[in-house]
Amino acid sequence: MLIDFRQLDSGATLDAELCIIGAGAAGIAIAREFAGSGVRVLLVESGGLEFEKKTQDLYNGPSTGFKTKPMDESRLRYFGGTTNHWTGRCGVLDEMDFETRAWLPLSGWPIRKADLVPFYRRAAKVCELDEYGFDETTWQRFEKTTPDFERTKIRPFFWQYSPPTLFGGVYRAQLVGAKNLRILLHANVTEIVSNEDGSAVTHLELRTMDGKRGRATAKQFVLACGGIENPRLLLASDRFQRGGLGNRHDLVGRFLSDHPAALSGLLVSKTPPLVATNPVRNGVTYLPGYRLGDETQKRKEVLSACAYFTDDAGYSDLFLKRDWPGKLPDHAIRSFIVCFVEQPLDRASRVFLSGKRDAIGQRRAGLDWKNGEREKRAIKTLMLLLGAEFARLGIGRVKLAKWLIWDESYWGMEGGDHFMCTTRMSDDPKTGVVDKHCRLFGVSNLHVAGSSVFSATGYINPTLTIVALALRLADRLKSKFG
Amino acid sequence: MTVCLTPNLSALAARAAISHREDTEILKRDLSRFLADIFDPHGIGGEFLAAHRGKIDAARLLAALDETPAPAPAGGRVLRWRRRRRREFEREHVVVVDGWILARAEAEACALLRVL
């Protein structure tokens, strides 16, 4: 059932057994798991069914750190969330991403990859992918083998492209048709209110853009608003908990991480290289990727990084006109190389409550995103190895982008699409905000879903992991309702 | 623009000046064969030389490229250079010249081709 909060009487209270805040990928994935069950679910969404400028403006906010995309450009605030404009690129974290690495403080997750694989398989169906498979053996589906890279240096893998699944459009009918499920639109959660000692959530304060107020009550709550809004709302819920709900150790909003991405070089070859081919199977496009081998990461104590190939015309202008005018052969086949890199966790990199207020009086989120030399070093390490391996195997020759060559602090990396780790999962409340079951430390009935719970970033696009973790949380919540 | 890193050639003993009997054209041909998949070897060679600011000449380059005064194996010096290139890629002994990722042997060969 769809309910527009603007049509309800002021002061209305809506009650459920499970209340999910946010109808993006995570919120919708969880809600679907309960559709048709005996559990009364309330799915609360700030926006409507379509884009609305006034609601979208709530996402605006200052950025004081490293340059990133404007916050109201990368995210969308209506039913379906940011899946309304995502690229669809899906991949899985590596095993090493879940492990503690001696050269990387706070690395590792409190769960293993094996714990998540069953949920990745389910998430792949939710995102309408082909048969589960992301490692180099997937090349066998296309009756091809990859070039004989030295695997300690370069490991091939795959992304798969979702159509992309616009969660709001694809799953709306199922959710609207579920008798146990109500979708509440145009309802901004302005505060998560707890009891006085902060040990449990009692209700949510709701507000429309024109000031109408209401409440939502439930036995269990899930905060699923994304990597920036999740911490913002917790920080703003400070009626009884100074510094915000679940923030006893001043970690909510900290460790703000992204996947710095950069045009890093060009592969020039005389024949079309297999490494830059995007095969298709069952209507799904696969994108080959190449990452740093585990042994190389350990040996050189570098972050994990990956590369893929594109013939995007925009990159052509950037590389050929900006970096190397008149310096490239006209006759050769060119494939631009774009790199993604993980980030080390930095406490100083954070989401904070700014002094600016939005149209409904809420303190806007501010970003102070940090980036550094380690990310550049990892990308350069990867590029030099790719260059050596491609040359050794006769695939082609690599020319670096200039920002990797200059020693000055010239950063070719950009971010702004994958905000993570801001309510980090950990076994220890002194290093995280949620436990391994995504429950907020110290709060018995509040769980968190989305990229904010990531313990570490890896280099891979986050959506499939977001959905996998959401499905895992849904199973956990089902057990609470018997 | 030359960037980054070149090997320290000063440690290598310079061989005697290229013999008058050395056929420069044969050497150029061998270098061209060795550098067949390099785009713009002359341009790269120029960048390499600019980074050394005239402190290097053809004799020193050839000595560095050959690494050893021993006679070339069967198949000639191009085979030796290719073996050296493969070793350097395997051992990650690469340099960046004009943005290109090269084996050190290739950078030296480009410079030698430019000088000849």
Coordinates of C-alpha atoms in Angstrom, one line a residue:
Chain A
M1 CA 0.0 0.0 0.0
L2 CA 1.2 3.5 -0.9
I3 CA 0.5 6.3 1.6
D4 CA 1.4 9.9 1.0
F5 CA 2.3 11.4 4.4
R6 CA 1.1 14.8 3.1
Q7 CA -2.5 13.5 3.0
L8 CA -2.5 12.3 6.6
D9 CA -3.6 14.4 9.5
S10 CA -0.9 16.2 11.3
G11 CA 0.2 14.4 14.4
A12 CA -0.5 10.9 12.9
T13 CA 1.3 8.0 14.3
L14 CA 1.9 4.9 12.2
D15 CA 2.8 1.7 13.9
A16 CA 4.5 -1.4 12.5
E17 CA 6.6 -4.3 13.6
L18 CA 9.5 -3.5 11.3
C19 CA 10.2 0.1 10.2
I20 CA 12.7 0.7 7.4
I21 CA 14.0 4.2 6.9
G22 CA 14.9 4.8 3.2
A23 CA 13.6 3.1 0.0
G24 CA 16.9 2.7 -1.8
A25 CA 18.7 -0.5 -2.8
A26 CA 19.1 -1.7 0.8
G27 CA 15.7 -0.6 2.1
I28 CA 13.8 -2.1 -0.8
A29 CA 15.9 -5.3 -0.7
I30 CA 14.9 -5.8 3.0
A31 CA 11.3 -4.9 2.4
R32 CA 10.9 -7.4 -0.4
E33 CA 12.1 -10.2 1.9
F34 CA 9.2 -9.5 4.2
A35 CA 6.6 -8.9 1.5
G36 CA 3.7 -11.4 2.0
S37 CA 4.9 -12.4 5.4
G38 CA 3.1 -12.0 8.6
V39 CA 5.2 -9.1 9.7
R40 CA 3.8 -5.6 9.5
V41 CA 6.3 -3.5 7.7
L42 CA 6.5 0.3 7.2
L43 CA 8.9 1.6 4.6
V44 CA 9.5 5.3 5.1
E45 CA 10.7 7.4 2.2
S46 CA 11.6 11.1 2.2
G47 CA 10.7 11.6 -1.5
G48 CA 7.9 10.6 -3.7
L49 CA 7.7 8.3 -6.7
E50 CA 9.5 10.7 -9.0
F51 CA 12.3 13.3 -8.7
E52 CA 11.3 16.5 -6.9
K53 CA 13.7 19.4 -6.7
K54 CA 12.8 20.5 -3.2
T55 CA 13.3 17.1 -1.7
Q56 CA 16.5 16.6 -3.6
D57 CA 17.8 19.8 -2.2
L58 CA 17.8 18.2 1.3
Y59 CA 20.9 16.3 0.1
N60 CA 22.9 19.5 -0.5
G61 CA 25.7 20.2 1.8
P62 CA 29.2 21.7 2.1
S63 CA 32.3 19.8 1.3
T64 CA 35.5 21.0 3.0
G65 CA 38.0 18.3 2.2
F66 CA 39.3 16.8 -1.0
K67 CA 37.2 17.7 -4.1
T68 CA 34.3 15.4 -4.6
K69 CA 31.0 15.5 -6.6
P70 CA 28.3 17.7 -5.1
M71 CA 26.3 15.6 -2.6
D72 CA 23.0 16.3 -4.4
E73 CA 24.3 15.1 -7.7
S74 CA 25.6 11.6 -6.8
R75 CA 22.6 10.7 -4.7
L76 CA 18.9 10.7 -5.4
R77 CA 16.2 11.1 -2.9
Y78 CA 13.0 9.5 -4.0
F79 CA 11.6 6.0 -4.2
G80 CA 14.3 3.7 -5.4
G81 CA 17.0 6.0 -4.2
T82 CA 20.3 6.3 -6.1
T83 CA 19.4 3.2 -8.1
N84 CA 17.4 5.6 -10.2
H85 CA 20.6 6.6 -11.9
W86 CA 23.3 4.1 -11.2
T87 CA 25.5 2.5 -13.9
G88 CA 24.6 -1.0 -12.9
R89 CA 28.1 -2.1 -12.4
C90 CA 28.3 -5.1 -10.0
G91 CA 31.2 -6.9 -8.5
V92 CA 32.2 -8.7 -5.3
L93 CA 34.8 -7.9 -2.7
D94 CA 37.9 -10.1 -2.7
E95 CA 38.8 -12.5 0.2
M96 CA 41.7 -10.3 1.0
D97 CA 39.4 -7.3 1.6
F98 CA 37.9 -9.2 4.6
E99 CA 41.3 -10.0 6.1
T100 CA 43.4 -8.0 8.4
R101 CA 46.5 -6.7 6.6
A102 CA 49.5 -5.8 8.8
W103 CA 50.3 -2.7 6.7
L104 CA 46.8 -1.3 6.9
P105 CA 45.4 -0.2 10.2
L106 CA 41.7 -1.2 10.8
S107 CA 41.7 -3.4 7.8
G108 CA 39.5 -6.4 7.7
W109 CA 35.9 -7.2 8.5
P110 CA 34.4 -9.1 11.5
I111 CA 32.9 -11.5 8.9
R112 CA 34.5 -13.5 6.1
K113 CA 33.8 -13.5 2.5
A114 CA 32.5 -17.0 2.8
D115 CA 29.8 -15.7 5.1
L116 CA 28.6 -13.3 2.4
V117 CA 28.8 -15.5 -0.7
P118 CA 25.3 -17.0 -0.2
F119 CA 23.9 -13.5 0.0
Y120 CA 26.0 -12.3 -3.0
R121 CA 24.3 -15.1 -5.0
R122 CA 20.9 -13.9 -3.9
A123 CA 21.8 -10.3 -4.5
A124 CA 22.9 -11.1 -8.1
K125 CA 19.3 -12.2 -8.8
V126 CA 17.9 -9.0 -7.2
C127 CA 20.2 -7.0 -9.5
E128 CA 19.1 -9.1 -12.5
L129 CA 22.6 -10.3 -13.3
D130 CA 23.7 -13.4 -15.2
E131 CA 24.7 -16.6 -13.4
Y132 CA 26.9 -15.7 -10.4
G133 CA 30.6 -15.5 -11.4
F134 CA 33.1 -12.7 -11.1
D135 CA 36.6 -14.3 -11.1
E136 CA 38.8 -15.1 -14.0
T137 CA 37.3 -18.5 -14.5
T138 CA 34.3 -16.7 -15.8
W139 CA 36.2 -16.2 -19.1
Q140 CA 35.4 -19.9 -19.7
R141 CA 31.7 -18.9 -20.2
F142 CA 32.9 -17.2 -23.4
E143 CA 35.2 -20.1 -24.4
K144 CA 38.2 -17.9 -23.9
T145 CA 41.2 -17.8 -21.5
T146 CA 42.9 -14.7 -20.3
P147 CA 46.5 -13.9 -21.2
D148 CA 49.0 -15.6 -19.1
F149 CA 49.5 -12.9 -16.5
E150 CA 51.8 -13.5 -13.6
R151 CA 49.1 -14.0 -11.1
T152 CA 51.0 -12.8 -8.1
K153 CA 51.1 -9.4 -9.9
I154 CA 47.9 -9.1 -11.9
R155 CA 44.7 -11.0 -11.3
P156 CA 41.9 -10.8 -13.9
F157 CA 38.3 -10.6 -12.7
F158 CA 34.9 -9.4 -14.0
W159 CA 32.2 -7.0 -13.3
Q160 CA 28.7 -7.7 -14.5
Y161 CA 26.3 -5.0 -15.6
S162 CA 22.9 -4.9 -14.1
P163 CA 20.4 -3.7 -16.8
P164 CA 20.5 -1.4 -14.5
T165 CA 17.8 -2.5 -12.1
L166 CA 15.9 0.6 -11.0
F167 CA 14.7 -0.8 -7.7
G168 CA 11.8 1.6 -7.4
G169 CA 10.4 0.8 -10.8
V170 CA 11.1 -2.9 -10.9
Y171 CA 10.0 -3.8 -7.4
R172 CA 7.3 -1.2 -6.7
A173 CA 4.4 -3.4 -7.8
Q174 CA 5.5 -6.3 -5.6
L175 CA 5.8 -4.0 -2.6
V176 CA 2.6 -2.1 -3.2
G177 CA 0.7 -5.3 -3.6
A178 CA 2.0 -6.8 -0.4
K179 CA -0.8 -6.6 2.2
N180 CA 1.6 -6.5 5.2
L181 CA 3.6 -3.7 3.8
R182 CA 3.0 0.1 3.7
I183 CA 5.1 2.5 1.9
L184 CA 5.0 6.0 3.4
L185 CA 6.1 8.7 0.9
H186 CA 7.1 12.3 1.5
A187 CA 7.9 11.5 5.1
N188 CA 11.3 12.9 6.2
V189 CA 12.7 11.3 9.3
T190 CA 14.0 14.2 11.3
E191 CA 15.0 12.3 14.4
I192 CA 15.4 8.8 15.7
V193 CA 14.2 9.1 19.3
S194 CA 15.5 6.7 21.9
N195 CA 14.7 6.2 25.5
E196 CA 16.7 8.3 27.9
D197 CA 19.7 5.9 28.3
G198 CA 19.8 5.4 24.5
S199 CA 19.4 1.6 24.7
A200 CA 16.4 1.4 22.5
V201 CA 14.6 3.4 19.8
T202 CA 11.1 4.4 20.9
H203 CA 9.9 6.2 17.7
L204 CA 10.8 8.3 14.7
E205 CA 9.9 11.9 14.2
L206 CA 8.5 12.5 10.8
R207 CA 8.0 15.8 8.9
T208 CA 6.8 16.8 5.4
M209 CA 8.4 19.6 3.5
D210 CA 5.6 22.0 4.5
G211 CA 5.9 21.2 8.2
K212 CA 3.3 18.6 8.9
R213 CA 4.5 16.3 11.7
G214 CA 3.9 12.7 12.7
R215 CA 5.5 9.7 14.2
A216 CA 6.4 6.1 13.4
T217 CA 6.7 3.3 16.0
A218 CA 7.9 -0.2 15.6
K219 CA 9.6 -3.0 17.4
Q220 CA 12.6 -3.1 15.1
F221 CA 14.1 -0.3 13.0
V222 CA 16.4 -0.3 10.1
L223 CA 18.3 2.8 9.0
A224 CA 18.9 2.5 5.2
C225 CA 19.6 6.0 3.9
G226 CA 23.1 5.6 2.5
G227 CA 26.7 6.4 3.4
I228 CA 26.1 10.1 4.1
E229 CA 22.5 10.3 5.4
N230 CA 22.8 7.3 7.8
P231 CA 25.5 9.1 9.9
R232 CA 23.8 12.5 9.5
L233 CA 20.6 11.3 11.0
L234 CA 22.3 9.5 13.8
L235 CA 24.4 12.6 14.6
A236 CA 21.2 14.7 14.5
S237 CA 19.4 12.3 16.9
D238 CA 21.0 13.8 20.0
R239 CA 18.0 14.5 22.2
F240 CA 19.2 12.1 24.9
Q241 CA 22.6 11.1 23.5
R242 CA 25.1 13.9 23.4
G243 CA 27.0 13.7 20.1
G244 CA 24.2 11.6 18.5
L245 CA 22.7 8.1 18.8
G246 CA 25.2 5.3 18.9
N247 CA 28.1 7.7 19.1
R248 CA 29.6 7.0 22.5
H249 CA 33.0 6.6 20.9
D250 CA 32.8 9.5 18.4
L251 CA 32.8 7.2 15.4
V252 CA 29.6 8.0 13.7
G253 CA 30.4 9.7 10.4
R254 CA 34.1 8.9 10.7
F255 CA 36.2 6.9 8.3
L256 CA 34.4 8.4 5.3
S257 CA 35.7 6.6 2.3
D258 CA 35.1 6.4 -1.4
H259 CA 36.7 4.8 -4.4
P260 CA 39.0 7.3 -5.9
A261 CA 38.9 6.8 -9.6
A262 CA 41.3 8.1 -12.2
L263 CA 42.1 8.0 -15.9
S264 CA 45.5 6.5 -15.5
G265 CA 46.8 5.6 -18.9
L266 CA 46.4 4.3 -22.4
L267 CA 47.0 0.9 -23.9
V268 CA 48.1 1.1 -27.5
S269 CA 48.0 -2.1 -29.6
K270 CA 48.1 -3.1 -33.1
T271 CA 45.2 -5.6 -32.9
P272 CA 42.1 -5.4 -30.7
P273 CA 43.2 -6.7 -27.4
L274 CA 41.1 -9.3 -25.6
V275 CA 41.7 -7.6 -22.3
A276 CA 39.6 -4.6 -23.5
T277 CA 36.7 -6.7 -24.8
N278 CA 33.3 -6.6 -23.1
P279 CA 31.6 -9.9 -23.7
V280 CA 27.8 -10.4 -23.4
R281 CA 25.9 -13.4 -22.1
N282 CA 22.2 -13.8 -21.6
G283 CA 21.8 -10.1 -22.2
V284 CA 24.3 -9.1 -19.5
T285 CA 27.4 -7.2 -20.4
Y286 CA 30.6 -8.3 -18.6
L287 CA 33.4 -5.9 -18.0
P288 CA 36.9 -7.4 -17.6
G289 CA 39.0 -6.0 -14.8
Y290 CA 42.5 -6.4 -13.7
R291 CA 43.6 -6.0 -10.1
L292 CA 46.8 -6.1 -8.1
G293 CA 47.7 -9.7 -7.0
D294 CA 47.5 -10.5 -3.4
E295 CA 51.2 -11.3 -3.1
T296 CA 52.2 -8.0 -4.7
Q297 CA 50.0 -6.1 -2.3
K298 CA 51.7 -7.9 0.6
R299 CA 55.2 -7.5 -0.8
K300 CA 54.9 -3.9 -1.6
E301 CA 52.4 -3.1 1.2
V302 CA 50.1 -1.3 -1.1
L303 CA 46.4 -0.8 -1.2
S304 CA 44.2 -2.8 -3.5
A305 CA 43.5 -1.3 -6.9
C306 CA 42.0 -2.3 -10.1
A307 CA 41.8 -1.2 -13.7
Y308 CA 39.4 -1.5 -16.6
F309 CA 39.4 -0.4 -20.3
T310 CA 37.1 2.1 -22.0
D311 CA 37.0 3.9 -25.3
D312 CA 34.9 6.7 -23.8
A313 CA 35.3 9.8 -26.0
G314 CA 35.6 12.1 -22.9
Y315 CA 38.7 10.3 -21.8
S316 CA 40.1 10.6 -25.3
D317 CA 39.9 14.4 -25.1
L318 CA 41.4 14.4 -21.6
F319 CA 44.3 12.2 -22.4
L320 CA 45.2 13.2 -25.9
K321 CA 44.5 16.9 -25.7
R322 CA 45.4 17.7 -22.1
D323 CA 48.1 15.2 -21.3
W324 CA 49.9 14.2 -24.5
P325 CA 48.9 16.5 -27.4
G326 CA 50.4 15.3 -30.7
K327 CA 52.2 12.5 -29.0
L328 CA 50.2 9.4 -30.0
P329 CA 50.2 7.2 -33.1
D330 CA 47.1 7.7 -35.2
H331 CA 46.9 4.3 -36.6
A332 CA 47.0 2.3 -33.4
I333 CA 44.1 0.8 -31.5
R334 CA 43.7 2.7 -28.2
S335 CA 42.0 1.7 -25.0
F336 CA 41.9 4.1 -22.1
I337 CA 42.7 2.7 -18.7
V338 CA 40.7 3.8 -15.7
C339 CA 41.7 2.8 -12.2
F340 CA 39.8 2.4 -8.9
V341 CA 41.6 2.2 -5.6
E342 CA 40.5 1.3 -2.0
Q343 CA 41.1 3.8 0.7
P344 CA 42.9 3.3 4.1
L345 CA 40.6 4.2 6.9
D346 CA 41.2 7.7 8.2
R347 CA 39.4 8.9 11.3
A348 CA 39.8 12.5 10.1
S349 CA 37.9 11.8 6.9
R350 CA 34.3 12.3 8.0
V351 CA 30.6 13.2 7.6
F352 CA 29.7 15.9 10.1
L353 CA 26.8 18.1 11.0
S354 CA 27.4 21.5 9.3
G355 CA 26.1 24.8 10.5
K356 CA 23.8 25.0 7.4
R357 CA 20.1 24.2 7.7
D358 CA 17.8 22.7 5.1
A359 CA 14.2 23.7 4.2
I360 CA 12.8 21.7 7.1
G361 CA 15.3 23.0 9.7
Q362 CA 17.6 20.0 9.7
R363 CA 21.3 20.4 10.0
R364 CA 22.9 19.6 6.6
A365 CA 25.6 17.0 6.3
G366 CA 29.0 18.2 5.6
L367 CA 31.8 16.2 4.1
D368 CA 35.5 16.3 4.9
W369 CA 36.8 13.6 2.6
K370 CA 40.5 12.8 2.8
N371 CA 42.7 11.3 0.0
G372 CA 46.4 10.7 -0.1
E373 CA 49.7 9.5 -1.4
R374 CA 48.9 5.8 -0.6
E375 CA 46.1 5.8 -3.1
K376 CA 48.3 7.3 -5.8
R377 CA 51.1 4.9 -5.0
A378 CA 48.7 1.9 -5.4
I379 CA 47.4 3.1 -8.8
K380 CA 51.0 3.7 -10.0
T381 CA 52.1 0.3 -8.8
L382 CA 49.2 -1.3 -10.7
M383 CA 49.9 0.7 -13.8
L384 CA 53.6 -0.1 -13.9
L385 CA 52.8 -3.8 -13.5
L386 CA 50.1 -3.7 -16.2
G387 CA 52.6 -2.0 -18.5
A388 CA 55.2 -4.6 -17.9
E389 CA 52.8 -7.5 -18.2
F390 CA 51.1 -6.2 -21.4
A391 CA 54.5 -5.6 -23.0
R392 CA 55.9 -9.0 -21.9
L393 CA 52.8 -10.8 -23.3
G394 CA 52.8 -8.8 -26.5
I395 CA 49.4 -7.3 -25.9
G396 CA 50.4 -3.7 -26.3
R397 CA 52.2 -0.8 -24.7
V398 CA 51.0 1.5 -21.9
K399 CA 51.5 5.2 -21.7
L400 CA 50.8 6.7 -18.3
A401 CA 48.6 9.7 -17.6
K402 CA 50.7 12.7 -16.5
W403 CA 49.3 13.0 -13.0
L404 CA 51.0 9.7 -12.2
I405 CA 54.3 10.9 -13.4
W406 CA 54.5 14.3 -11.7
D407 CA 56.0 14.2 -8.2
E408 CA 54.0 17.2 -7.1
S409 CA 50.7 16.8 -5.3
Y410 CA 48.7 16.8 -8.5
W411 CA 45.8 14.5 -8.0
G412 CA 44.0 13.0 -11.0
M413 CA 41.7 11.1 -8.7
E414 CA 38.1 12.0 -8.3
G415 CA 35.4 10.7 -6.0
G416 CA 31.8 11.2 -5.1
D417 CA 29.8 8.1 -5.9
H418 CA 30.5 5.4 -3.3
F419 CA 30.5 6.8 0.2
M420 CA 31.3 4.0 2.7
C421 CA 32.4 3.1 6.3
T422 CA 30.7 5.9 8.1
T423 CA 28.8 3.6 10.5
R424 CA 31.5 1.0 10.3
M425 CA 31.0 -2.7 11.2
S426 CA 33.3 -4.0 13.9
D427 CA 33.5 -6.5 16.7
D428 CA 34.6 -3.7 19.0
P429 CA 32.5 -0.6 19.7
K430 CA 35.8 1.4 20.0
T431 CA 36.5 0.8 16.3
G432 CA 33.0 0.6 14.9
V433 CA 29.4 1.8 15.1
V434 CA 27.5 -1.5 14.3
D435 CA 28.3 -5.1 15.2
K436 CA 28.7 -7.9 12.8
H437 CA 24.9 -8.2 12.6
C438 CA 24.6 -4.5 11.6
R439 CA 23.0 -3.7 14.9
L440 CA 24.0 -0.3 16.4
F441 CA 26.2 -0.9 19.4
G442 CA 24.3 -0.2 22.6
V443 CA 20.9 0.1 20.9
S444 CA 18.8 -3.1 21.0
N445 CA 16.4 -2.5 18.2
L446 CA 18.2 -0.3 15.6
H447 CA 20.0 -1.8 12.7
V448 CA 21.8 -0.1 9.8
A449 CA 21.9 -1.1 6.2
G450 CA 23.9 0.3 3.2
S451 CA 27.5 1.2 2.4
S452 CA 27.9 3.0 5.7
V453 CA 28.3 -0.4 7.5
F454 CA 31.3 -1.4 5.3
S455 CA 34.3 -2.2 7.5
A456 CA 36.7 -1.6 4.6
T457 CA 36.2 -0.5 1.1
G458 CA 38.0 -2.8 -1.3
Y459 CA 38.1 -1.3 -4.8
I460 CA 34.8 -2.8 -6.2
N461 CA 31.6 -0.9 -6.7
P462 CA 29.5 -1.3 -3.6
T463 CA 25.9 -1.9 -4.8
L464 CA 26.0 -5.7 -4.9
T465 CA 27.6 -5.8 -1.5
I466 CA 25.0 -3.4 -0.2
V467 CA 22.2 -5.7 -1.4
A468 CA 24.0 -8.8 -0.1
L469 CA 24.4 -7.3 3.4
A470 CA 20.8 -6.1 3.3
L471 CA 19.6 -9.7 2.5
R472 CA 21.8 -11.0 5.3
L473 CA 20.3 -8.5 7.7
A474 CA 16.8 -9.4 6.5
D475 CA 17.4 -13.0 7.4
R476 CA 18.6 -12.0 10.8
L477 CA 15.5 -9.8 11.4
K478 CA 13.2 -12.6 10.3
S479 CA 14.6 -14.7 13.1
K480 CA 13.6 -11.9 15.5
F481 CA 10.0 -12.1 14.4
G482 CA 10.0 -15.9 14.5
Chain B
M1 CA 58.8 15.6 -21.6
T2 CA 60.9 13.0 -20.0
V3 CA 59.8 11.8 -16.6
C4 CA 61.0 9.4 -14.1
L5 CA 63.6 7.0 -13.9
T6 CA 66.6 5.9 -15.9
P7 CA 69.2 3.4 -14.9
N8 CA 72.5 4.6 -13.5
L9 CA 74.8 4.0 -16.4
S10 CA 77.9 5.4 -14.9
A11 CA 78.5 2.1 -13.1
L12 CA 78.9 0.3 -16.4
A13 CA 82.3 0.3 -18.0
A14 CA 82.1 2.0 -21.3
R15 CA 83.2 -0.2 -24.1
A16 CA 85.7 1.0 -26.5
A17 CA 84.4 3.4 -29.2
I18 CA 82.3 1.6 -31.7
S19 CA 84.6 -0.1 -34.1
H20 CA 85.1 1.5 -37.4
R21 CA 84.2 -2.0 -38.8
E22 CA 80.8 -1.7 -37.0
D23 CA 78.2 -1.2 -39.6
T24 CA 76.0 1.5 -38.2
E25 CA 73.2 0.6 -40.6
I26 CA 73.2 -3.0 -39.3
L27 CA 73.1 -1.7 -35.8
K28 CA 70.2 0.6 -36.7
R29 CA 68.4 -2.3 -38.3
D30 CA 68.9 -4.5 -35.3
L31 CA 67.6 -1.7 -33.0
S32 CA 64.6 -1.2 -35.2
R33 CA 63.8 -4.9 -35.0
F34 CA 64.2 -4.9 -31.3
L35 CA 61.9 -1.8 -30.9
A36 CA 59.3 -3.0 -33.4
D37 CA 56.4 -2.6 -31.1
I38 CA 57.5 0.8 -29.6
F39 CA 55.6 3.8 -30.9
D40 CA 57.9 6.7 -31.7
P41 CA 61.3 5.2 -30.6
H42 CA 63.1 8.4 -31.9
G43 CA 61.0 10.6 -29.8
I44 CA 61.5 8.4 -26.7
G45 CA 65.2 8.3 -27.4
G46 CA 65.3 12.1 -27.5
E47 CA 63.6 12.3 -24.2
F48 CA 66.0 9.8 -22.7
L49 CA 69.0 11.8 -24.0
A50 CA 67.6 15.1 -22.7
A51 CA 67.3 13.6 -19.3
H52 CA 71.0 12.7 -19.4
R53 CA 71.9 16.2 -20.7
G54 CA 74.6 15.1 -23.1
K55 CA 76.4 12.9 -20.7
I56 CA 76.0 9.9 -22.7
D57 CA 77.2 8.8 -26.1
A58 CA 76.6 6.0 -28.5
A59 CA 79.4 3.8 -27.1
R60 CA 78.2 4.0 -23.6
L61 CA 74.7 3.3 -24.7
L62 CA 75.7 0.3 -26.6
A63 CA 77.7 -1.0 -23.7
A64 CA 74.8 -0.5 -21.4
L65 CA 72.4 -2.2 -23.8
D66 CA 74.6 -5.2 -24.3
E67 CA 75.4 -5.4 -20.6
T68 CA 78.4 -7.6 -21.3
P69 CA 81.3 -7.5 -23.8
A70 CA 80.8 -11.2 -24.5
P71 CA 80.0 -12.1 -28.0
A72 CA 76.3 -12.2 -29.0
P73 CA 74.7 -15.6 -28.8
A74 CA 73.4 -17.5 -31.8
G75 CA 70.6 -15.4 -33.2
G76 CA 72.5 -12.3 -32.6
R77 CA 72.3 -9.4 -30.3
V78 CA 68.6 -8.8 -30.9
L79 CA 68.0 -12.1 -29.2
R80 CA 70.2 -11.0 -26.3
W81 CA 68.3 -7.7 -26.0
R82 CA 65.0 -9.5 -26.1
R83 CA 66.0 -11.9 -23.4
R84 CA 67.2 -9.0 -21.3
R85 CA 63.8 -7.2 -22.0
R86 CA 61.9 -10.2 -20.9
R87 CA 64.0 -10.5 -17.7
E88 CA 63.4 -6.9 -16.9
F89 CA 59.7 -7.1 -17.4
E90 CA 59.6 -10.2 -15.2
R91 CA 61.6 -8.5 -12.5
E92 CA 59.7 -5.2 -12.8
H93 CA 62.8 -3.3 -13.8
V94 CA 60.9 -0.8 -15.9
V95 CA 61.4 2.9 -16.6
V96 CA 59.0 5.6 -17.7
V97 CA 60.1 7.7 -20.6
D98 CA 57.8 10.2 -22.1
G99 CA 55.0 8.4 -20.3
W100 CA 55.7 5.1 -21.9
I101 CA 56.4 2.1 -19.6
L102 CA 59.5 0.4 -21.0
A103 CA 62.1 -2.1 -20.1
R104 CA 65.4 -0.4 -19.4
A105 CA 66.9 -2.1 -22.4
E106 CA 64.2 -0.5 -24.6
A107 CA 64.9 3.0 -23.2
E108 CA 68.6 2.6 -23.9
A109 CA 67.9 1.2 -27.4
C110 CA 65.7 4.1 -28.2
A111 CA 68.4 6.5 -27.2
L112 CA 71.0 4.7 -29.2
L113 CA 68.8 4.7 -32.2
R114 CA 68.4 8.5 -31.8
V115 CA 72.1 9.1 -31.5
L116 CA 73.1 7.0 -34.5

